[in-house]
Each structure stands twice: as structure tokens, then as C-alpha cells.
Amino acid sequence: MKKLLAKTMIAASIAGSALAVQAQEVTLKIHHFLSPTTFIQVGVFEPWCAKLGKESGNKIKCQIYPAMQLGGTPPQLFDQAKDGVADIVWTVPGYAAGRFPLSQVFELPFTMTNAEATSRAAWEFVQTYAKQEFKDVHLLAAHVHGPGYMFTTKKQMNTMADFKGMKFRAPTPLTNKMLAMLGATPVGMPVPAIPEALSKGVIEGAVIPYQVAPSLKVHELVKFATETDPKYPALYTTFFVVAMNKAKYDSLPADLKKVIDNNSGIEFSAMAGRVQEADDAPGRQKFKEAGVTINTIPAAELAKWKKATDSLDDDWMANATKLGHDGPKLYKAAQDLIKKHTK
């Protein structure tokens, strides 16, 4: 009887240990709005998840859901992370107008130098000045894309006068305002809506980076691609975040939290920005192969565009101050952080 009891206790102990190990394993549901072949999945999430798996002894696994496969629309992604519909999302906070005003300082015209440096600056800025905007999630990364350019169906962009009356897609409220100041008629929409809008004539142009354009078949829908002088700060960029459900993060055992912590923050942000901008070159090649006319706006002309949109900086500072912050101080902090990280 004693032997039987001992064997039973040993078996129970082994089973309990197995359950404890199993209980530490976790599968993270990751949701984003682009196709499974785009940089965010192939270049960012897949290698990131592989690293999490390796460093956790294969206890952390990922299930990636591209192209809004879990339902909803791109503007709803942040709340999907907040509410637990997904464990992790990649999204554009600016899709929700007015909800993340401080972090959008990086979307002001002619602010970005390069995506890696500006992404490092964005992470530092959020951690120091805008944490409250992301209190409902566990933030893993904050980053920007490479230079935003202009892609048009009817005419080539050469001077500011060419914007007059043109229906141009923009991703966020600040970029909408920038286009209006340049003379265009801005049409705000998430990036997946661009192909249909171009093909149906709802818009005559769009501002996006090269990297996302091929997945949207933009090179097949436009005749002209207009770049800006690479020595001049970018016309615009878009601010992204990788956000995790707080309850999911808090439920992890300490060892798995450490793996997540070691693979989030400024280096993850920098990697996302670097990978996204690196994808611009093959994207540009698609336009060349499609016979799209590519031209570059010189710095002297861009200086006129900057002067026409400079008041957006003042508006942003005034709004930040209205919200109870020191607007000029925060604007200078963002600019200083970009300079600090730009090599």
C-alpha cells in the first residue's frame, strides 16, 4: 500500500511539473493591417518572434494575423490591444484623430531625418513625455517609416503650385493639414484603402513611402512618383506603435516577461524603423520596372513648402500647451532627440 501511495505521489508530482511547464508556455496573437508578405510581418514580426522563441526555450510562440484577419478596421487596432481582442498589434495611432496628440510631433512636416534615428527619438520621447497616451497598453515599440513621397495618376509634381485642387490621400490629421496648406484637397484614409481610391478616381495622388507601395499595386495605378531631395528633412513620416495587451503581459511569469522586456524598447523601435526604410529600395525598383516617371524636388523648392507649412509646428505647440503641457519645450525635445540619434 505504501509503495502504491509513493508511486501515486511521484506520478502526481511529475504530472504537476508537466502542467507547470505547460502553463508557462504562451502563444501571442499578433494583428496588423498589411499583407503577410510585407516588411512588418516578414522583416519585423517573424524574426522578432523567432528571437522570443529562442530566448524563452520555445515557451513563447506567435500566431500572426495579417490583413485584419481578426476583424475590425485599422483604426480599431489600438483598442483591440487594449481590450484583448489581440495580444499584440501594430498600428498608426494617428488613425484615431486627436487621441494621441503629443506623440504625433514626429509627423510634423520636414521633421524626420532617417527612420532608425527618428524611431529611437520617438521611443525616448514617448517614455519621457507621452507615456500617459499609452497607459492602457504595454508599449513594445514606437517607430516611423522612411521618407514619405508623392504618387500621382495625372500629373507630375514639380512645384507647390501643382498641389492646387488635387485630391491627395494622407494617413493622419497632421499630414492632411500639411497637404491643405500646400494647396491640395486632402482625403484621409488608412493605407489599405489607397488602391481602390486611386482606381476609382476618388484621389489623384497619395503620400506614402516606397516600401508599402508594391503590396498595394500602386506602381500599377500611377504614372508619376515624386521624391524629395534626400539631403533635406523628409516631407513627412508616420508614427507607428507595437502595443501589447496589459493583462496578457501581466499574466506572464517573470522569466517570460524578461524575454519580452529584453526584446522591446528603443532597440526594437530602431529595428522596425530601419527594416521599414530598407524596404524602400526594392519598392522603388518596382516603380522603375513599371515605367513610372520618377523625379526629385530640389531643396530650394522644398524650402518654399516648408515655409508654407511652418505654422503647423506653432499649431502643434499651441495645442500641446492647451492640453496642459509646455508645447515649445516638447517640440524642442523632439527635435533635439532626432538630432541626438542622427548620424
mmCIF file of C-alpha atoms in Angstrom:
data_model
loop_
_atom_site.group_PDB
_atom_site.id
_atom_site.type_symbol
_atom_site.label_atom_id
_atom_site.label_comp_id
_atom_site.label_asym_id
_atom_site.label_seq_id
_atom_site.Cartn_x
_atom_site.Cartn_y
_atom_site.Cartn_z
ATOM 1 C CA MET A 1 0.000 0.000 0.000
ATOM 2 C CA LYS A 2 2.885 2.314 0.909
ATOM 3 C CA LYS A 3 4.618 1.537 -2.399
ATOM 4 C CA LEU A 4 1.414 2.221 -4.318
ATOM 5 C CA LEU A 5 0.940 5.510 -2.480
ATOM 6 C CA ALA A 6 4.538 6.526 -3.165
ATOM 7 C CA LYS A 7 4.174 5.723 -6.883
ATOM 8 C CA THR A 8 0.939 7.693 -6.998
ATOM 9 C CA MET A 9 2.597 10.693 -5.348
ATOM 10 C CA ILE A 10 5.550 10.532 -7.749
ATOM 11 C CA ALA A 11 3.217 10.302 -10.736
ATOM 12 C CA ALA A 12 1.194 13.248 -9.444
ATOM 13 C CA SER A 13 4.383 15.229 -8.894
ATOM 14 C CA ILE A 14 5.561 14.531 -12.447
ATOM 15 C CA ALA A 15 2.151 15.429 -13.861
ATOM 16 C CA GLY A 16 2.111 18.610 -11.785
ATOM 17 C CA SER A 17 5.560 19.573 -13.038
ATOM 18 C CA ALA A 18 4.480 18.949 -16.628
ATOM 19 C CA LEU A 19 1.411 21.113 -16.128
ATOM 20 C CA ALA A 20 3.562 23.849 -14.567
ATOM 21 C CA VAL A 21 5.869 23.818 -17.590
ATOM 22 C CA GLN A 22 2.895 23.768 -19.942
ATOM 23 C CA ALA A 23 1.300 26.632 -18.024
ATOM 24 C CA GLN A 24 4.355 28.777 -18.745
ATOM 25 C CA GLU A 25 4.009 28.337 -22.491
ATOM 26 C CA VAL A 26 2.191 31.155 -24.252
ATOM 27 C CA THR A 27 1.049 31.879 -27.792
ATOM 28 C CA LEU A 28 0.803 35.562 -28.672
ATOM 29 C CA LYS A 29 -1.838 36.637 -31.189
ATOM 30 C CA ILE A 30 -0.348 39.426 -33.313
ATOM 31 C CA HIS A 31 -2.649 41.523 -35.511
ATOM 32 C CA HIS A 32 -1.751 44.037 -38.233
ATOM 33 C CA PHE A 33 -3.310 45.629 -41.326
ATOM 34 C CA LEU A 34 -0.829 44.801 -44.098
ATOM 35 C CA SER A 35 -0.412 41.633 -46.177
ATOM 36 C CA PRO A 36 1.658 38.668 -44.922
ATOM 37 C CA THR A 37 4.433 39.424 -47.435
ATOM 38 C CA THR A 38 5.125 42.974 -46.228
ATOM 39 C CA PHE A 39 8.038 44.196 -44.114
ATOM 40 C CA ILE A 40 6.093 44.277 -40.836
ATOM 41 C CA GLN A 41 5.481 40.537 -40.927
ATOM 42 C CA VAL A 42 8.499 39.203 -42.857
ATOM 43 C CA GLY A 43 11.081 41.730 -41.699
ATOM 44 C CA VAL A 44 9.917 42.610 -38.194
ATOM 45 C CA PHE A 45 7.486 40.208 -36.532
ATOM 46 C CA GLU A 46 8.762 36.893 -37.889
ATOM 47 C CA PRO A 47 12.409 37.424 -36.819
ATOM 48 C CA TRP A 48 11.251 39.047 -33.565
ATOM 49 C CA CYS A 49 9.045 36.064 -32.753
ATOM 50 C CA ALA A 50 11.871 33.665 -33.615
ATOM 51 C CA LYS A 51 14.082 35.522 -31.150
ATOM 52 C CA LEU A 52 11.399 35.354 -28.459
ATOM 53 C CA GLY A 53 11.092 31.620 -29.044
ATOM 54 C CA LYS A 54 14.832 31.022 -28.870
ATOM 55 C CA GLU A 55 15.382 33.098 -25.739
ATOM 56 C CA SER A 56 12.375 31.589 -23.955
ATOM 57 C CA GLY A 57 13.289 27.983 -24.648
ATOM 58 C CA ASN A 58 10.390 27.844 -27.121
ATOM 59 C CA LYS A 59 7.887 28.816 -24.408
ATOM 60 C CA ILE A 60 6.808 31.923 -26.325
ATOM 61 C CA LYS A 61 5.171 31.305 -29.683
ATOM 62 C CA CYS A 62 3.439 33.698 -32.058
ATOM 63 C CA GLN A 63 0.394 33.436 -34.271
ATOM 64 C CA ILE A 64 0.423 36.338 -36.721
ATOM 65 C CA TYR A 65 -2.843 37.540 -38.243
ATOM 66 C CA PRO A 66 -2.174 39.885 -41.206
ATOM 67 C CA ALA A 67 -4.612 41.999 -43.211
ATOM 68 C CA MET A 68 -7.091 42.432 -40.333
ATOM 69 C CA GLN A 69 -7.867 38.696 -40.183
ATOM 70 C CA LEU A 70 -9.182 39.039 -36.635
ATOM 71 C CA GLY A 71 -11.762 41.523 -37.880
ATOM 72 C CA GLY A 72 -12.255 45.235 -37.480
ATOM 73 C CA THR A 73 -10.565 48.118 -39.273
ATOM 74 C CA PRO A 74 -7.050 49.583 -38.936
ATOM 75 C CA PRO A 75 -8.255 52.481 -36.714
ATOM 76 C CA GLN A 76 -9.632 49.891 -34.263
ATOM 77 C CA LEU A 77 -6.340 48.044 -33.777
ATOM 78 C CA PHE A 78 -5.157 50.023 -30.756
ATOM 79 C CA ASP A 79 -8.381 49.256 -28.901
ATOM 80 C CA GLN A 80 -8.071 45.612 -29.916
ATOM 81 C CA ALA A 81 -4.810 45.502 -27.955
ATOM 82 C CA LYS A 82 -6.376 47.420 -25.077
ATOM 83 C CA ASP A 83 -9.418 45.131 -24.925
ATOM 84 C CA GLY A 84 -7.622 41.828 -25.554
ATOM 85 C CA VAL A 85 -9.061 41.024 -28.995
ATOM 86 C CA ALA A 86 -5.389 40.624 -29.940
ATOM 87 C CA ASP A 87 -2.376 40.228 -27.663
ATOM 88 C CA ILE A 88 -0.139 42.479 -29.779
ATOM 89 C CA VAL A 89 -0.957 44.938 -32.572
ATOM 90 C CA TRP A 90 0.970 47.128 -34.975
ATOM 91 C CA THR A 91 -0.905 50.288 -35.838
ATOM 92 C CA VAL A 92 -0.911 54.012 -36.602
ATOM 93 C CA PRO A 93 -2.155 55.943 -33.542
ATOM 94 C CA GLY A 94 -2.929 58.886 -35.807
ATOM 95 C CA TYR A 95 -5.751 56.920 -37.424
ATOM 96 C CA ALA A 96 -7.684 57.946 -34.295
ATOM 97 C CA ALA A 97 -7.760 61.725 -34.708
ATOM 98 C CA GLY A 98 -6.954 63.740 -31.593
ATOM 99 C CA ARG A 99 -6.345 60.743 -29.343
ATOM 100 C CA PHE A 100 -2.516 60.767 -29.310
ATOM 101 C CA PRO A 101 -1.613 64.436 -29.820
ATOM 102 C CA LEU A 102 1.830 64.516 -28.197
ATOM 103 C CA SER A 103 3.447 61.567 -29.958
ATOM 104 C CA GLN A 104 2.333 62.959 -33.307
ATOM 105 C CA VAL A 105 5.031 65.621 -33.058
ATOM 106 C CA PHE A 106 7.092 63.276 -35.254
ATOM 107 C CA GLU A 107 4.538 63.590 -38.054
ATOM 108 C CA LEU A 108 5.100 67.324 -38.467
ATOM 109 C CA PRO A 109 6.394 68.262 -41.943
ATOM 110 C CA PHE A 110 10.140 68.259 -42.548
ATOM 111 C CA THR A 111 10.934 66.716 -39.166
ATOM 112 C CA MET A 112 12.312 63.239 -39.897
ATOM 113 C CA THR A 113 15.956 62.657 -40.826
ATOM 114 C CA ASN A 114 16.031 58.871 -41.223
ATOM 115 C CA ALA A 115 13.726 56.180 -39.907
ATOM 116 C CA GLU A 116 16.136 54.494 -37.490
ATOM 117 C CA ALA A 117 17.272 57.707 -35.794
ATOM 118 C CA THR A 118 13.780 59.172 -35.654
ATOM 119 C CA SER A 119 12.396 55.896 -34.282
ATOM 120 C CA ARG A 120 14.940 55.972 -31.452
ATOM 121 C CA ALA A 121 13.914 59.559 -30.782
ATOM 122 C CA ALA A 122 10.226 58.596 -30.868
ATOM 123 C CA TRP A 123 10.691 55.865 -28.252
ATOM 124 C CA GLU A 124 12.638 58.176 -25.935
ATOM 125 C CA PHE A 125 10.108 60.961 -26.367
ATOM 126 C CA VAL A 126 7.153 58.723 -25.547
ATOM 127 C CA GLN A 127 8.876 57.292 -22.477
ATOM 128 C CA THR A 128 9.771 60.739 -21.187
ATOM 129 C CA TYR A 129 6.846 62.928 -22.218
ATOM 130 C CA ALA A 130 3.918 60.925 -23.609
ATOM 131 C CA LYS A 131 3.583 57.750 -21.528
ATOM 132 C CA GLN A 132 0.101 58.767 -20.473
ATOM 133 C CA GLU A 133 -1.128 58.431 -24.070
ATOM 134 C CA PHE A 134 -0.352 54.707 -23.943
ATOM 135 C CA LYS A 135 -1.301 53.904 -20.347
ATOM 136 C CA ASP A 136 -3.985 51.428 -21.484
ATOM 137 C CA VAL A 137 -1.473 49.108 -23.170
ATOM 138 C CA HIS A 138 2.006 47.741 -22.601
ATOM 139 C CA LEU A 139 4.070 49.540 -25.246
ATOM 140 C CA LEU A 140 6.708 47.449 -27.020
ATOM 141 C CA ALA A 141 7.939 49.845 -29.725
ATOM 142 C CA ALA A 142 7.379 53.247 -31.325
ATOM 143 C CA HIS A 143 8.778 53.927 -34.784
ATOM 144 C CA VAL A 144 8.401 55.793 -38.072
ATOM 145 C CA HIS A 145 8.756 54.883 -41.748
ATOM 146 C CA GLY A 146 11.214 56.218 -44.312
ATOM 147 C CA PRO A 147 10.647 59.395 -46.341
ATOM 148 C CA GLY A 148 7.077 59.872 -47.498
ATOM 149 C CA TYR A 149 6.830 60.642 -51.213
ATOM 150 C CA MET A 150 4.087 61.608 -53.683
ATOM 151 C CA PHE A 151 2.496 59.212 -56.170
ATOM 152 C CA THR A 152 0.115 60.672 -58.744
ATOM 153 C CA THR A 153 -2.094 59.494 -61.594
ATOM 154 C CA LYS A 154 -2.450 62.547 -63.831
ATOM 155 C CA LYS A 155 0.435 64.950 -63.462
ATOM 156 C CA GLN A 156 3.989 65.160 -62.228
ATOM 157 C CA MET A 157 4.659 67.195 -59.084
ATOM 158 C CA ASN A 158 7.327 69.862 -59.599
ATOM 159 C CA THR A 159 6.318 72.951 -57.648
ATOM 160 C CA MET A 160 3.947 73.851 -54.848
ATOM 161 C CA ALA A 161 1.509 75.182 -57.458
ATOM 162 C CA ASP A 162 0.990 71.605 -58.689
ATOM 163 C CA PHE A 163 -0.847 70.721 -55.472
ATOM 164 C CA LYS A 164 -3.660 73.173 -56.199
ATOM 165 C CA GLY A 165 -7.010 71.393 -56.277
ATOM 166 C CA MET A 166 -5.512 67.890 -56.339
ATOM 167 C CA LYS A 167 -7.245 65.222 -54.246
ATOM 168 C CA PHE A 168 -4.443 63.710 -52.201
ATOM 169 C CA ARG A 169 -4.624 60.831 -49.736
ATOM 170 C CA ALA A 170 -2.999 61.370 -46.349
ATOM 171 C CA PRO A 171 -2.612 58.973 -43.406
ATOM 172 C CA THR A 172 -3.074 61.236 -40.383
ATOM 173 C CA PRO A 173 -4.607 64.590 -39.382
ATOM 174 C CA LEU A 174 -1.265 66.434 -39.426
ATOM 175 C CA THR A 175 -0.439 65.207 -42.913
ATOM 176 C CA ASN A 176 -3.939 66.209 -44.035
ATOM 177 C CA LYS A 177 -3.304 69.722 -42.743
ATOM 178 C CA MET A 178 0.107 69.826 -44.434
ATOM 179 C CA LEU A 179 -1.404 68.921 -47.810
ATOM 180 C CA ALA A 180 -4.130 71.540 -47.398
ATOM 181 C CA MET A 181 -1.505 74.195 -46.667
ATOM 182 C CA LEU A 182 0.319 73.180 -49.837
ATOM 183 C CA GLY A 183 -2.892 73.696 -51.819
ATOM 184 C CA ALA A 184 -4.229 70.150 -52.170
ATOM 185 C CA THR A 185 -7.615 68.772 -51.194
ATOM 186 C CA PRO A 186 -6.691 66.195 -48.534
ATOM 187 C CA VAL A 187 -8.548 62.899 -48.226
ATOM 188 C CA GLY A 188 -7.751 60.958 -45.065
ATOM 189 C CA MET A 189 -7.752 57.158 -45.220
ATOM 190 C CA PRO A 190 -5.813 54.140 -43.924
ATOM 191 C CA VAL A 191 -3.248 52.754 -46.336
ATOM 192 C CA PRO A 192 -5.239 49.624 -47.382
ATOM 193 C CA ALA A 193 -7.898 51.883 -48.922
ATOM 194 C CA ILE A 194 -5.474 53.543 -51.366
ATOM 195 C CA PRO A 195 -5.710 51.140 -54.359
ATOM 196 C CA GLU A 196 -9.482 51.370 -54.704
ATOM 197 C CA ALA A 197 -9.446 55.137 -54.167
ATOM 198 C CA LEU A 198 -6.823 55.578 -56.906
ATOM 199 C CA SER A 199 -8.516 53.230 -59.365
ATOM 200 C CA LYS A 200 -11.915 54.881 -58.894
ATOM 201 C CA GLY A 201 -10.569 58.421 -59.070
ATOM 202 C CA VAL A 202 -11.572 59.259 -55.508
ATOM 203 C CA ILE A 203 -7.998 60.545 -55.175
ATOM 204 C CA GLU A 204 -5.472 61.685 -57.797
ATOM 205 C CA GLY A 205 -2.457 61.131 -55.612
ATOM 206 C CA ALA A 206 -1.220 59.653 -52.363
ATOM 207 C CA VAL A 207 1.625 60.290 -49.970
ATOM 208 C CA ILE A 208 3.227 57.040 -48.813
ATOM 209 C CA PRO A 209 6.736 55.585 -48.526
ATOM 210 C CA TYR A 210 8.085 53.411 -51.327
ATOM 211 C CA GLN A 211 8.148 50.300 -49.159
ATOM 212 C CA VAL A 212 4.397 49.830 -48.838
ATOM 213 C CA ALA A 213 3.518 50.794 -52.416
ATOM 214 C CA PRO A 214 4.158 47.463 -54.225
ATOM 215 C CA SER A 215 1.939 45.472 -51.857
ATOM 216 C CA LEU A 216 -0.859 47.903 -52.759
ATOM 217 C CA LYS A 217 -0.063 47.714 -56.506
ATOM 218 C CA VAL A 218 0.390 51.493 -56.534
ATOM 219 C CA HIS A 219 3.105 51.145 -59.196
ATOM 220 C CA GLU A 220 0.398 49.778 -61.497
ATOM 221 C CA LEU A 221 -2.039 52.600 -60.734
ATOM 222 C CA VAL A 222 0.041 55.779 -61.031
ATOM 223 C CA LYS A 223 2.129 57.437 -63.736
ATOM 224 C CA PHE A 224 4.387 59.576 -61.571
ATOM 225 C CA ALA A 225 6.470 59.186 -58.408
ATOM 226 C CA THR A 226 7.927 62.337 -56.876
ATOM 227 C CA GLU A 227 10.758 62.175 -54.373
ATOM 228 C CA THR A 228 12.283 64.937 -52.259
ATOM 229 C CA ASP A 229 15.948 65.916 -52.001
ATOM 230 C CA PRO A 230 17.489 63.213 -49.751
ATOM 231 C CA LYS A 231 19.689 65.813 -48.038
ATOM 232 C CA TYR A 232 16.592 67.715 -46.913
ATOM 233 C CA PRO A 233 14.412 66.504 -43.993
ATOM 234 C CA ALA A 234 11.588 64.267 -45.201
ATOM 235 C CA LEU A 235 8.311 65.786 -46.402
ATOM 236 C CA TYR A 236 6.546 63.727 -43.746
ATOM 237 C CA THR A 237 6.566 60.405 -41.923
ATOM 238 C CA THR A 238 4.017 58.347 -39.980
ATOM 239 C CA PHE A 239 4.239 57.346 -36.325
ATOM 240 C CA PHE A 240 3.557 53.661 -35.525
ATOM 241 C CA VAL A 241 3.393 51.648 -32.315
ATOM 242 C CA VAL A 242 3.626 47.989 -31.383
ATOM 243 C CA ALA A 243 1.282 47.648 -28.411
ATOM 244 C CA MET A 244 0.573 44.662 -26.146
ATOM 245 C CA ASN A 245 -2.489 43.900 -24.054
ATOM 246 C CA LYS A 246 -1.631 44.801 -20.446
ATOM 247 C CA ALA A 247 -3.437 41.845 -18.876
ATOM 248 C CA LYS A 248 -1.611 39.440 -21.213
ATOM 249 C CA TYR A 249 1.743 40.932 -20.302
ATOM 250 C CA ASP A 250 0.928 40.954 -16.584
ATOM 251 C CA SER A 251 -0.146 37.291 -16.733
ATOM 252 C CA LEU A 252 3.277 36.144 -17.926
ATOM 253 C CA PRO A 253 5.681 34.505 -15.454
ATOM 254 C CA ALA A 254 8.749 36.573 -14.586
ATOM 255 C CA ASP A 255 11.102 34.682 -16.918
ATOM 256 C CA LEU A 256 8.874 35.254 -19.964
ATOM 257 C CA LYS A 257 8.295 38.902 -19.049
ATOM 258 C CA LYS A 258 12.073 39.300 -19.039
ATOM 259 C CA VAL A 259 12.290 37.854 -22.560
ATOM 260 C CA ILE A 260 9.633 40.334 -23.760
ATOM 261 C CA ASP A 261 11.372 43.204 -21.948
ATOM 262 C CA ASN A 262 14.749 42.303 -23.445
ATOM 263 C CA ASN A 263 13.220 42.462 -26.927
ATOM 264 C CA SER A 264 11.190 45.653 -26.648
ATOM 265 C CA GLY A 265 12.006 49.316 -26.238
ATOM 266 C CA ILE A 266 14.447 51.519 -28.094
ATOM 267 C CA GLU A 267 16.274 48.761 -29.973
ATOM 268 C CA PHE A 268 13.066 47.106 -31.168
ATOM 269 C CA SER A 269 11.831 50.561 -32.233
ATOM 270 C CA ALA A 270 15.071 51.261 -34.106
ATOM 271 C CA MET A 271 14.952 47.863 -35.790
ATOM 272 C CA ALA A 272 11.394 48.393 -37.006
ATOM 273 C CA GLY A 273 12.279 51.802 -38.449
ATOM 274 C CA ARG A 274 15.489 50.518 -40.027
ATOM 275 C CA VAL A 275 13.811 47.488 -41.626
ATOM 276 C CA GLN A 276 10.933 49.564 -42.940
ATOM 277 C CA GLU A 277 13.192 52.152 -44.572
ATOM 278 C CA ALA A 278 15.468 49.438 -46.003
ATOM 279 C CA ASP A 279 12.418 48.131 -47.844
ATOM 280 C CA ASP A 280 12.154 51.419 -49.766
ATOM 281 C CA ALA A 281 14.845 50.476 -52.321
ATOM 282 C CA PRO A 282 13.154 47.317 -53.655
ATOM 283 C CA GLY A 283 9.859 49.209 -53.586
ATOM 284 C CA ARG A 284 11.345 51.961 -55.741
ATOM 285 C CA GLN A 285 12.667 49.367 -58.169
ATOM 286 C CA LYS A 286 9.102 48.175 -58.798
ATOM 287 C CA PHE A 287 8.185 51.671 -59.996
ATOM 288 C CA LYS A 288 11.187 51.807 -62.328
ATOM 289 C CA GLU A 289 10.301 48.411 -63.789
ATOM 290 C CA ALA A 290 6.691 49.537 -64.304
ATOM 291 C CA GLY A 291 7.856 52.565 -66.307
ATOM 292 C CA VAL A 292 6.635 55.120 -63.759
ATOM 293 C CA THR A 293 8.272 58.541 -64.234
ATOM 294 C CA ILE A 294 10.362 59.411 -61.165
ATOM 295 C CA ASN A 295 11.524 62.936 -60.388
ATOM 296 C CA THR A 296 13.030 64.745 -57.377
ATOM 297 C CA ILE A 297 12.009 68.062 -55.819
ATOM 298 C CA PRO A 298 15.162 70.135 -55.136
ATOM 299 C CA ALA A 299 15.950 71.665 -51.751
ATOM 300 C CA ALA A 300 15.290 75.224 -52.964
ATOM 301 C CA GLU A 301 11.698 74.324 -53.860
ATOM 302 C CA LEU A 302 11.242 72.305 -50.663
ATOM 303 C CA ALA A 303 12.240 75.371 -48.645
ATOM 304 C CA LYS A 304 9.136 77.092 -50.046
ATOM 305 C CA TRP A 305 6.987 74.132 -48.990
ATOM 306 C CA LYS A 306 8.487 74.227 -45.521
ATOM 307 C CA LYS A 307 7.772 77.934 -45.170
ATOM 308 C CA ALA A 308 4.158 77.325 -46.250
ATOM 309 C CA THR A 309 3.678 74.664 -43.565
ATOM 310 C CA ASP A 310 5.782 76.109 -40.716
ATOM 311 C CA SER A 311 2.672 77.275 -38.866
ATOM 312 C CA LEU A 312 1.755 73.620 -38.279
ATOM 313 C CA ASP A 313 4.626 73.477 -35.776
ATOM 314 C CA ASP A 314 3.184 76.505 -33.971
ATOM 315 C CA ASP A 315 -0.290 74.962 -34.011
ATOM 316 C CA TRP A 316 1.035 71.726 -32.531
ATOM 317 C CA MET A 317 2.831 73.612 -29.748
ATOM 318 C CA ALA A 318 -0.258 75.702 -29.005
ATOM 319 C CA ASN A 319 -2.438 72.593 -28.815
ATOM 320 C CA ALA A 320 0.034 70.805 -26.518
ATOM 321 C CA THR A 321 0.050 73.863 -24.254
ATOM 322 C CA LYS A 322 -3.746 73.966 -24.291
ATOM 323 C CA LEU A 323 -3.711 70.363 -23.078
ATOM 324 C CA GLY A 324 -1.625 71.356 -20.058
ATOM 325 C CA HIS A 325 1.897 70.764 -21.366
ATOM 326 C CA ASP A 326 4.767 73.045 -22.269
ATOM 327 C CA GLY A 327 4.346 72.931 -26.047
ATOM 328 C CA PRO A 328 7.578 74.683 -27.063
ATOM 329 C CA LYS A 329 9.572 72.552 -24.614
ATOM 330 C CA LEU A 330 8.122 69.306 -26.007
ATOM 331 C CA TYR A 331 8.671 70.423 -29.611
ATOM 332 C CA LYS A 332 12.316 71.258 -28.857
ATOM 333 C CA ALA A 333 12.742 67.944 -27.017
ATOM 334 C CA ALA A 334 11.566 66.005 -30.070
ATOM 335 C CA GLN A 335 13.866 67.964 -32.383
ATOM 336 C CA ASP A 336 16.822 67.534 -30.014
ATOM 337 C CA LEU A 337 16.252 63.779 -29.713
ATOM 338 C CA ILE A 338 16.221 63.397 -33.504
ATOM 339 C CA LYS A 339 19.498 65.351 -33.738
ATOM 340 C CA LYS A 340 20.987 63.251 -30.946
ATOM 341 C CA HIS A 341 20.322 59.991 -32.765
ATOM 342 C CA THR A 342 21.017 61.131 -36.334
ATOM 343 C CA LYS A 343 24.497 60.191 -37.524
#
